[in-house]
Amino acid sequence: MTDETLIRADGLSVGFKIGGGLFNSHILKAVDGVNIDIARGSFFGLVGESGSGKTTLGRALLKAVPISDGTASYDDGEVSYDLTTLQGPDLKDYRKRAQLIFQDPYAALSPRMTVRDIIAEPLEVMGLTRTREETDQRVREIAAKCRLNLEHLRRFPHAFSGGQRQRISIARALVSGPKFIVADESVAALDVSIQADVLNLLKELQRDLGITFLFISHDLSVVAHTCDHVAVMYLGRLVETAPTRKLFTAPRHPYTKALFSAIPSLDPDDRGRAQKLTGEIPSPTNQPPGCKFHTRCPNAIDICKVQEPALENPGDGHEVACHRWRELLEQVPG
Ligand code: SF4
């Protein structure tokens, strides 16, 4: 791990047992052998279709689901933890340092608690404050940081709009002073104008508090405008990872190219060139052999059906897992 790395995973896998009994159960590999480095203070995007394993990877890095294979570690410069074996008081401390912002601001907040109590709950559960005054002071400080009206702390969530509720969720995630936040589709349920407001807030928190974000999203336009670095997932594996600008200007993996071509373009020529992604993502319980994308890839050849490509780093920080990426780069789009 370099000095700059907050989270590192090596061959990280997460499997779930499906079905009961001795003979009719099998393992669903939601995340399979992922290597990832998330730099401190970065806004790291994770993209892919639904069912690609993004959410499970995020949960595994938060220790919310068990890691079945490989290793993962956390190092914020103050403490370092092996996430594979973390338990007891260290796990309790990690909960304070690593938090989640949920997707749905309507479902995430208890309708029976006031905004003050919702934000204060992690402080009380984790024993981070000793008196009610201390808790109230911290709640007010964080609410102000999230641009919530302090007059509204005694109200209940139903009195707020989607954007305000998401700011309450962010304040709750922020109150324990985390260094790492997983934002899982955190703006997906909001109107476009409100999305911009919440994204600006997250970027402000990254800049002012040095928080590292793992930003999980299916919305590539949002990722292009907010993230420093992006990883693309397909069927539990990372297929491409690069600094955002490199990835969006010169994608190397056919899956990434197909995802990007689905972004609406104002250029009519671009629209004509759009490479449609056909078919469904295969079931994680019945994965194809070789390259997992070969059943949908327009560039698949024989080797793709039998040999899985490794994630290759050609030395320019732009990693890709495809047997043909070099030769495809040389092909001029028609
Ligand atoms: Fe397509 Fe083959 Fe590359 Fe997989 S390895 S993305 S099937 S060209």
CSV table of C-alpha atoms and ligand atoms in Angstrom, one decimal:
chain,number,residue,atom,x,y,z
A,1,MET,CA,0.0,0.0,0.0
A,2,THR,CA,1.4,3.5,-0.9
A,3,ASP,CA,1.2,6.4,1.6
A,4,GLU,CA,-1.6,7.7,-0.5
A,5,THR,CA,-3.9,4.7,-0.4
A,6,LEU,CA,-6.9,4.7,2.0
A,7,ILE,CA,-8.5,1.4,0.9
A,8,ARG,CA,-6.8,-1.4,-0.9
A,9,ALA,CA,-8.3,-4.7,-2.0
A,10,ASP,CA,-6.4,-7.7,-3.4
A,11,GLY,CA,-8.3,-10.5,-5.0
A,12,LEU,CA,-11.4,-9.6,-2.9
A,13,SER,CA,-14.3,-11.9,-3.4
A,14,VAL,CA,-17.8,-12.1,-1.8
A,15,GLY,CA,-19.9,-15.2,-2.2
A,16,PHE,CA,-23.4,-16.0,-0.9
A,17,LYS,CA,-24.8,-19.5,-0.5
A,18,ILE,CA,-28.0,-19.9,-2.4
A,19,GLY,CA,-30.5,-22.6,-1.7
A,20,GLY,CA,-30.6,-25.0,1.2
A,21,GLY,CA,-29.6,-28.6,1.7
A,22,LEU,CA,-26.5,-30.5,1.0
A,23,PHE,CA,-27.0,-31.1,-2.7
A,24,ASN,CA,-29.0,-28.3,-4.1
A,25,SER,CA,-27.1,-25.3,-2.7
A,26,HIS,CA,-24.5,-23.3,-4.7
A,27,ILE,CA,-22.4,-20.2,-4.2
A,28,LEU,CA,-23.3,-16.9,-5.9
A,29,LYS,CA,-20.1,-15.0,-6.4
A,30,ALA,CA,-21.3,-11.3,-6.3
A,31,VAL,CA,-17.7,-10.0,-6.3
A,32,ASP,CA,-14.9,-12.1,-7.7
A,33,GLY,CA,-11.2,-11.4,-7.3
A,34,VAL,CA,-11.3,-7.5,-7.3
A,35,ASN,CA,-8.1,-5.5,-7.0
A,36,ILE,CA,-8.7,-1.9,-6.2
A,37,ASP,CA,-6.7,1.1,-4.7
A,38,ILE,CA,-8.7,4.1,-3.5
A,39,ALA,CA,-6.5,7.1,-2.9
A,40,ARG,CA,-7.0,9.2,0.2
A,41,GLY,CA,-9.1,12.2,-0.4
A,42,SER,CA,-10.3,11.0,-3.8
A,43,PHE,CA,-13.8,10.8,-5.3
A,44,PHE,CA,-13.7,7.3,-6.7
A,45,GLY,CA,-16.5,6.2,-9.0
A,46,LEU,CA,-17.7,2.7,-9.4
A,47,VAL,CA,-19.9,2.0,-12.5
A,48,GLY,CA,-21.6,-0.9,-14.2
A,49,GLU,CA,-25.1,-2.3,-14.9
A,50,SER,CA,-27.4,-3.4,-12.2
A,51,GLY,CA,-26.2,-6.9,-11.0
A,52,SER,CA,-22.5,-6.1,-11.7
A,53,GLY,CA,-21.6,-6.3,-8.0
A,54,LYS,CA,-21.0,-2.6,-7.3
A,55,THR,CA,-23.2,-2.5,-4.1
A,56,THR,CA,-21.7,-5.7,-2.7
A,57,LEU,CA,-18.2,-4.4,-3.2
A,58,GLY,CA,-19.1,-1.2,-1.4
A,59,ARG,CA,-20.7,-3.2,1.5
A,60,ALA,CA,-17.7,-5.5,1.7
A,61,LEU,CA,-15.3,-2.5,2.1
A,62,LEU,CA,-17.6,-1.2,4.9
A,63,LYS,CA,-17.5,-4.7,6.6
A,64,ALA,CA,-21.2,-4.9,6.2
A,65,VAL,CA,-21.0,-8.2,4.3
A,66,PRO,CA,-18.3,-10.9,4.9
A,67,ILE,CA,-15.3,-11.1,2.6
A,68,SER,CA,-15.0,-14.7,1.5
A,69,ASP,CA,-11.7,-14.6,-0.2
A,70,GLY,CA,-8.7,-12.2,-0.8
A,71,THR,CA,-7.7,-9.3,1.4
A,72,ALA,CA,-8.7,-5.7,2.0
A,73,SER,CA,-7.1,-3.0,4.1
A,74,TYR,CA,-7.7,0.5,5.4
A,75,ASP,CA,-5.1,3.1,6.3
A,76,ASP,CA,-6.1,6.7,7.0
A,77,GLY,CA,-2.6,7.7,8.3
A,78,GLU,CA,-3.9,7.5,11.9
A,79,VAL,CA,-4.9,3.9,12.1
A,80,SER,CA,-4.6,0.9,9.7
A,81,TYR,CA,-6.8,-2.1,9.7
A,82,ASP,CA,-6.9,-5.5,7.9
A,83,LEU,CA,-10.5,-5.5,7.0
A,84,THR,CA,-10.5,-9.3,6.4
A,85,THR,CA,-9.9,-10.0,10.1
A,86,LEU,CA,-11.3,-6.9,11.7
A,87,GLN,CA,-13.4,-7.4,14.8
A,88,GLY,CA,-14.1,-6.3,18.4
A,89,PRO,CA,-13.0,-2.8,19.4
A,90,ASP,CA,-11.2,-2.2,16.1
A,91,LEU,CA,-14.3,-3.0,14.2
A,92,LYS,CA,-16.3,-0.6,16.4
A,93,ASP,CA,-13.7,2.1,15.7
A,94,TYR,CA,-13.9,1.3,11.9
A,95,ARG,CA,-17.7,1.8,12.0
A,96,LYS,CA,-17.0,5.4,13.0
A,97,ARG,CA,-14.4,5.9,10.3
A,98,ALA,CA,-16.4,4.3,7.4
A,99,GLN,CA,-20.0,5.2,6.7
A,100,LEU,CA,-22.7,4.7,4.1
A,101,ILE,CA,-25.1,7.1,2.5
A,102,PHE,CA,-28.2,5.3,1.3
A,103,GLN,CA,-29.9,5.6,-2.1
A,104,ASP,CA,-33.4,6.3,-1.0
A,105,PRO,CA,-33.7,9.3,1.3
A,106,TYR,CA,-37.4,8.4,1.9
A,107,ALA,CA,-36.8,4.9,3.2
A,108,ALA,CA,-33.5,5.6,5.0
A,109,LEU,CA,-35.0,7.9,7.7
A,110,SER,CA,-37.2,6.7,10.6
A,111,PRO,CA,-40.5,8.6,10.3
A,112,ARG,CA,-40.9,8.5,14.1
A,113,MET,CA,-37.7,10.3,14.9
A,114,THR,CA,-36.9,14.0,14.8
A,115,VAL,CA,-34.1,15.2,12.5
A,116,ARG,CA,-32.1,16.0,15.7
A,117,ASP,CA,-32.5,12.4,16.9
A,118,ILE,CA,-31.7,10.9,13.5
A,119,ILE,CA,-28.5,12.8,13.3
A,120,ALA,CA,-27.6,12.2,17.0
A,121,GLU,CA,-28.3,8.4,16.9
A,122,PRO,CA,-24.8,7.3,15.7
A,123,LEU,CA,-23.1,9.5,18.4
A,124,GLU,CA,-25.2,7.8,21.1
A,125,VAL,CA,-24.9,4.3,19.8
A,126,MET,CA,-21.1,4.6,19.3
A,127,GLY,CA,-20.7,6.4,22.7
A,128,LEU,CA,-18.9,9.4,21.0
A,129,THR,CA,-20.4,12.1,23.2
A,130,ARG,CA,-20.9,12.2,27.0
A,131,THR,CA,-23.6,14.7,27.6
A,132,ARG,CA,-26.7,15.8,25.8
A,133,GLU,CA,-25.2,19.3,25.4
A,134,GLU,CA,-22.2,17.8,23.7
A,135,THR,CA,-24.4,15.8,21.3
A,136,ASP,CA,-26.6,18.8,20.5
A,137,GLN,CA,-23.5,20.9,19.7
A,138,ARG,CA,-22.1,18.2,17.4
A,139,VAL,CA,-25.6,17.8,15.7
A,140,ARG,CA,-25.9,21.5,15.1
A,141,GLU,CA,-22.3,21.8,13.8
A,142,ILE,CA,-22.9,19.0,11.2
A,143,ALA,CA,-26.4,20.2,10.3
A,144,ALA,CA,-25.0,23.6,9.5
A,145,LYS,CA,-22.2,22.0,7.4
A,146,CYS,CA,-24.9,20.1,5.4
A,147,ARG,CA,-26.8,23.4,5.0
A,148,LEU,CA,-29.8,22.3,7.0
A,149,ASN,CA,-31.9,24.9,8.8
A,150,LEU,CA,-31.2,24.6,12.5
A,151,GLU,CA,-34.8,25.7,13.2
A,152,HIS,CA,-35.9,22.4,11.6
A,153,LEU,CA,-34.0,20.0,13.8
A,154,ARG,CA,-37.2,19.3,15.9
A,155,ARG,CA,-39.3,18.4,12.8
A,156,PHE,CA,-39.9,14.9,11.5
A,157,PRO,CA,-38.6,13.7,8.1
A,158,HIS,CA,-42.0,13.8,6.3
A,159,ALA,CA,-41.9,17.6,6.5
A,160,PHE,CA,-38.9,17.7,4.1
A,161,SER,CA,-38.3,17.4,0.3
A,162,GLY,CA,-36.2,14.6,-1.2
A,163,GLY,CA,-33.1,16.8,-1.4
A,164,GLN,CA,-33.5,18.0,2.2
A,165,ARG,CA,-33.9,14.4,3.4
A,166,GLN,CA,-30.8,13.4,1.5
A,167,ARG,CA,-28.9,16.2,3.3
A,168,ILE,CA,-30.2,14.8,6.6
A,169,SER,CA,-28.9,11.3,5.6
A,170,ILE,CA,-25.5,12.9,4.7
A,171,ALA,CA,-25.4,14.7,8.1
A,172,ARG,CA,-26.1,11.4,9.9
A,173,ALA,CA,-23.3,9.7,8.0
A,174,LEU,CA,-21.0,12.6,8.7
A,175,VAL,CA,-21.6,13.0,12.4
A,176,SER,CA,-19.1,10.4,13.6
A,177,GLY,CA,-16.3,12.1,11.6
A,178,PRO,CA,-15.7,9.4,9.0
A,179,LYS,CA,-12.7,9.4,6.6
A,180,PHE,CA,-14.4,7.1,4.1
A,181,ILE,CA,-17.9,7.3,2.8
A,182,VAL,CA,-19.7,4.9,0.4
A,183,ALA,CA,-22.4,6.8,-1.5
A,184,ASP,CA,-24.5,4.2,-3.1
A,185,GLU,CA,-26.7,5.7,-5.9
A,186,SER,CA,-27.1,8.6,-3.5
A,187,VAL,CA,-28.5,11.0,-6.0
A,188,ALA,CA,-30.4,8.5,-8.2
A,189,ALA,CA,-33.8,9.1,-6.6
A,190,LEU,CA,-33.6,12.9,-6.8
A,191,ASP,CA,-34.7,15.5,-9.5
A,192,VAL,CA,-31.8,16.7,-11.7
A,193,SER,CA,-31.7,20.2,-10.1
A,194,ILE,CA,-31.6,18.7,-6.6
A,195,GLN,CA,-29.0,16.2,-7.7
A,196,ALA,CA,-26.6,19.0,-8.5
A,197,ASP,CA,-27.1,20.6,-5.1
A,198,VAL,CA,-26.4,17.3,-3.3
A,199,LEU,CA,-23.4,16.5,-5.5
A,200,ASN,CA,-22.0,20.0,-4.8
A,201,LEU,CA,-22.3,19.3,-1.1
A,202,LEU,CA,-20.5,15.9,-1.4
A,203,LYS,CA,-17.7,17.6,-3.3
A,204,GLU,CA,-17.5,20.3,-0.7
A,205,LEU,CA,-17.1,17.7,2.0
A,206,GLN,CA,-14.4,15.9,0.0
A,207,ARG,CA,-12.5,19.2,-0.3
A,208,ASP,CA,-13.1,20.7,3.1
A,209,LEU,CA,-12.9,17.6,5.3
A,210,GLY,CA,-10.6,15.4,3.2
A,211,ILE,CA,-13.2,12.7,3.1
A,212,THR,CA,-12.7,9.9,0.6
A,213,PHE,CA,-15.8,8.8,-1.4
A,214,LEU,CA,-16.6,5.6,-3.1
A,215,PHE,CA,-19.4,6.9,-5.4
A,216,ILE,CA,-21.5,4.0,-6.8
A,217,SER,CA,-23.6,5.1,-9.7
A,218,HIS,CA,-25.2,3.9,-13.0
A,219,ASP,CA,-25.3,7.5,-14.2
A,220,LEU,CA,-22.2,8.0,-16.2
A,221,SER,CA,-22.8,11.8,-16.8
A,222,VAL,CA,-22.8,12.3,-13.1
A,223,VAL,CA,-19.7,10.2,-12.6
A,224,ALA,CA,-17.8,12.0,-15.5
A,225,HIS,CA,-18.5,15.4,-13.7
A,226,THR,CA,-17.7,14.4,-10.1
A,227,CYS,CA,-15.2,11.6,-9.9
A,228,ASP,CA,-11.4,11.7,-10.0
A,229,HIS,CA,-11.0,8.1,-10.8
A,230,VAL,CA,-13.4,5.5,-12.1
A,231,ALA,CA,-13.6,1.6,-12.1
A,232,VAL,CA,-16.0,-0.3,-14.3
A,233,MET,CA,-17.5,-3.6,-13.0
A,234,TYR,CA,-19.0,-6.4,-15.0
A,235,LEU,CA,-20.4,-9.6,-13.4
A,236,GLY,CA,-18.4,-9.2,-10.1
A,237,ARG,CA,-15.0,-8.3,-11.8
A,238,LEU,CA,-13.2,-5.0,-12.5
A,239,VAL,CA,-12.8,-4.7,-16.3
A,240,GLU,CA,-11.3,-1.3,-16.6
A,241,THR,CA,-10.1,1.4,-14.2
A,242,ALA,CA,-8.4,4.8,-15.0
A,243,PRO,CA,-8.4,8.5,-14.1
A,244,THR,CA,-11.8,9.9,-15.1
A,245,ARG,CA,-10.6,12.0,-18.0
A,246,LYS,CA,-8.6,9.1,-19.6
A,247,LEU,CA,-11.5,6.7,-19.2
A,248,PHE,CA,-14.1,9.0,-20.8
A,249,THR,CA,-11.9,10.2,-23.6
A,250,ALA,CA,-10.3,6.9,-24.6
A,251,PRO,CA,-12.1,3.9,-23.1
A,252,ARG,CA,-10.3,0.6,-23.8
A,253,HIS,CA,-12.8,-2.2,-22.9
A,254,PRO,CA,-15.6,-3.0,-25.3
A,255,TYR,CA,-18.0,-3.0,-22.3
A,256,THR,CA,-17.0,0.5,-21.2
A,257,LYS,CA,-17.3,1.7,-24.8
A,258,ALA,CA,-20.8,0.2,-25.0
A,259,LEU,CA,-21.8,1.9,-21.7
A,260,PHE,CA,-20.5,5.2,-22.8
A,261,SER,CA,-22.2,5.1,-26.2
A,262,ALA,CA,-25.5,4.9,-24.3
A,263,ILE,CA,-24.9,8.5,-22.9
A,264,PRO,CA,-27.1,10.8,-24.9
A,265,SER,CA,-25.0,13.0,-27.3
A,266,LEU,CA,-25.9,16.3,-29.0
A,267,ASP,CA,-23.7,15.3,-31.9
A,268,PRO,CA,-25.9,13.5,-34.5
A,269,ASP,CA,-22.8,11.7,-35.9
A,270,ASP,CA,-22.1,10.3,-32.5
A,271,ARG,CA,-25.6,9.1,-32.2
A,272,GLY,CA,-25.2,7.1,-35.4
A,273,ARG,CA,-22.0,5.5,-34.1
A,274,ALA,CA,-23.5,4.4,-30.8
A,275,GLN,CA,-22.6,0.8,-30.0
A,276,LYS,CA,-25.7,-0.8,-28.5
A,277,LEU,CA,-25.3,-3.1,-25.6
A,278,THR,CA,-27.5,-6.0,-26.4
A,279,GLY,CA,-28.7,-8.9,-24.2
A,280,GLU,CA,-28.8,-9.1,-20.4
A,281,ILE,CA,-26.0,-9.4,-17.9
A,282,PRO,CA,-25.6,-13.2,-17.3
A,283,SER,CA,-26.7,-14.5,-13.9
A,284,PRO,CA,-23.9,-14.6,-11.3
A,285,THR,CA,-25.0,-18.2,-10.5
A,286,ASN,CA,-24.4,-19.3,-14.1
A,287,GLN,CA,-21.4,-17.4,-15.4
A,288,PRO,CA,-20.0,-18.0,-18.9
A,289,PRO,CA,-16.4,-19.4,-19.2
A,290,GLY,CA,-13.5,-17.2,-20.4
A,291,CYS,CA,-14.2,-13.5,-20.6
A,292,LYS,CA,-17.4,-12.9,-18.8
A,293,PHE,CA,-18.4,-10.3,-21.4
A,294,HIS,CA,-18.0,-12.6,-24.4
A,295,THR,CA,-21.7,-13.4,-24.7
A,296,ARG,CA,-22.4,-9.8,-25.4
A,297,CYS,CA,-19.2,-8.5,-26.9
A,298,PRO,CA,-19.2,-7.6,-30.6
A,299,ASN,CA,-15.4,-8.1,-30.7
A,300,ALA,CA,-15.3,-11.6,-29.2
A,301,ILE,CA,-13.1,-14.2,-30.8
A,302,ASP,CA,-12.4,-17.9,-29.9
A,303,ILE,CA,-9.9,-17.2,-27.1
A,304,CYS,CA,-12.4,-15.0,-25.4
A,305,LYS,CA,-14.7,-18.0,-24.9
A,306,VAL,CA,-12.1,-20.1,-23.0
A,307,GLN,CA,-9.6,-17.8,-21.4
A,308,GLU,CA,-10.4,-15.1,-18.9
A,309,PRO,CA,-8.3,-11.9,-19.5
A,310,ALA,CA,-6.4,-10.5,-16.5
A,311,LEU,CA,-6.6,-6.9,-15.5
A,312,GLU,CA,-3.5,-5.5,-17.2
A,313,ASN,CA,-1.7,-2.4,-16.3
A,314,PRO,CA,0.3,-1.1,-19.3
A,315,GLY,CA,2.1,1.4,-17.0
A,316,ASP,CA,0.0,4.5,-17.7
A,317,GLY,CA,-2.5,4.0,-14.8
A,318,HIS,CA,-5.2,2.9,-17.2
A,319,GLU,CA,-5.9,-0.8,-16.5
A,320,VAL,CA,-8.0,-3.0,-18.7
A,321,ALA,CA,-9.0,-6.7,-18.8
A,322,CYS,CA,-9.5,-7.6,-22.5
A,323,HIS,CA,-7.4,-9.8,-24.8
A,324,ARG,CA,-7.9,-7.4,-27.7
A,325,TRP,CA,-7.7,-3.9,-26.3
A,326,ARG,CA,-4.5,-2.9,-28.1
A,327,GLU,CA,-5.7,-4.0,-31.5
A,328,LEU,CA,-9.1,-2.5,-31.0
A,329,LEU,CA,-7.5,0.9,-30.1
A,330,GLU,CA,-6.0,0.9,-33.6
A,331,GLN,CA,-9.3,0.4,-35.3
A,332,VAL,CA,-10.9,3.6,-36.5
A,333,PRO,CA,-14.6,3.7,-35.8
A,334,GLY,CA,-16.7,3.5,-39.0
B,1,SF4,FE1,-14.7,-8.8,-25.9
B,1,SF4,FE2,-12.8,-10.7,-26.0
B,1,SF4,FE3,-12.2,-8.3,-24.9
B,1,SF4,FE4,-13.8,-10.0,-23.6
B,1,SF4,S1,-11.7,-10.3,-24.1
B,1,SF4,S2,-14.1,-7.8,-23.9
B,1,SF4,S3,-15.0,-10.9,-25.3
B,1,SF4,S4,-12.7,-8.8,-27.1
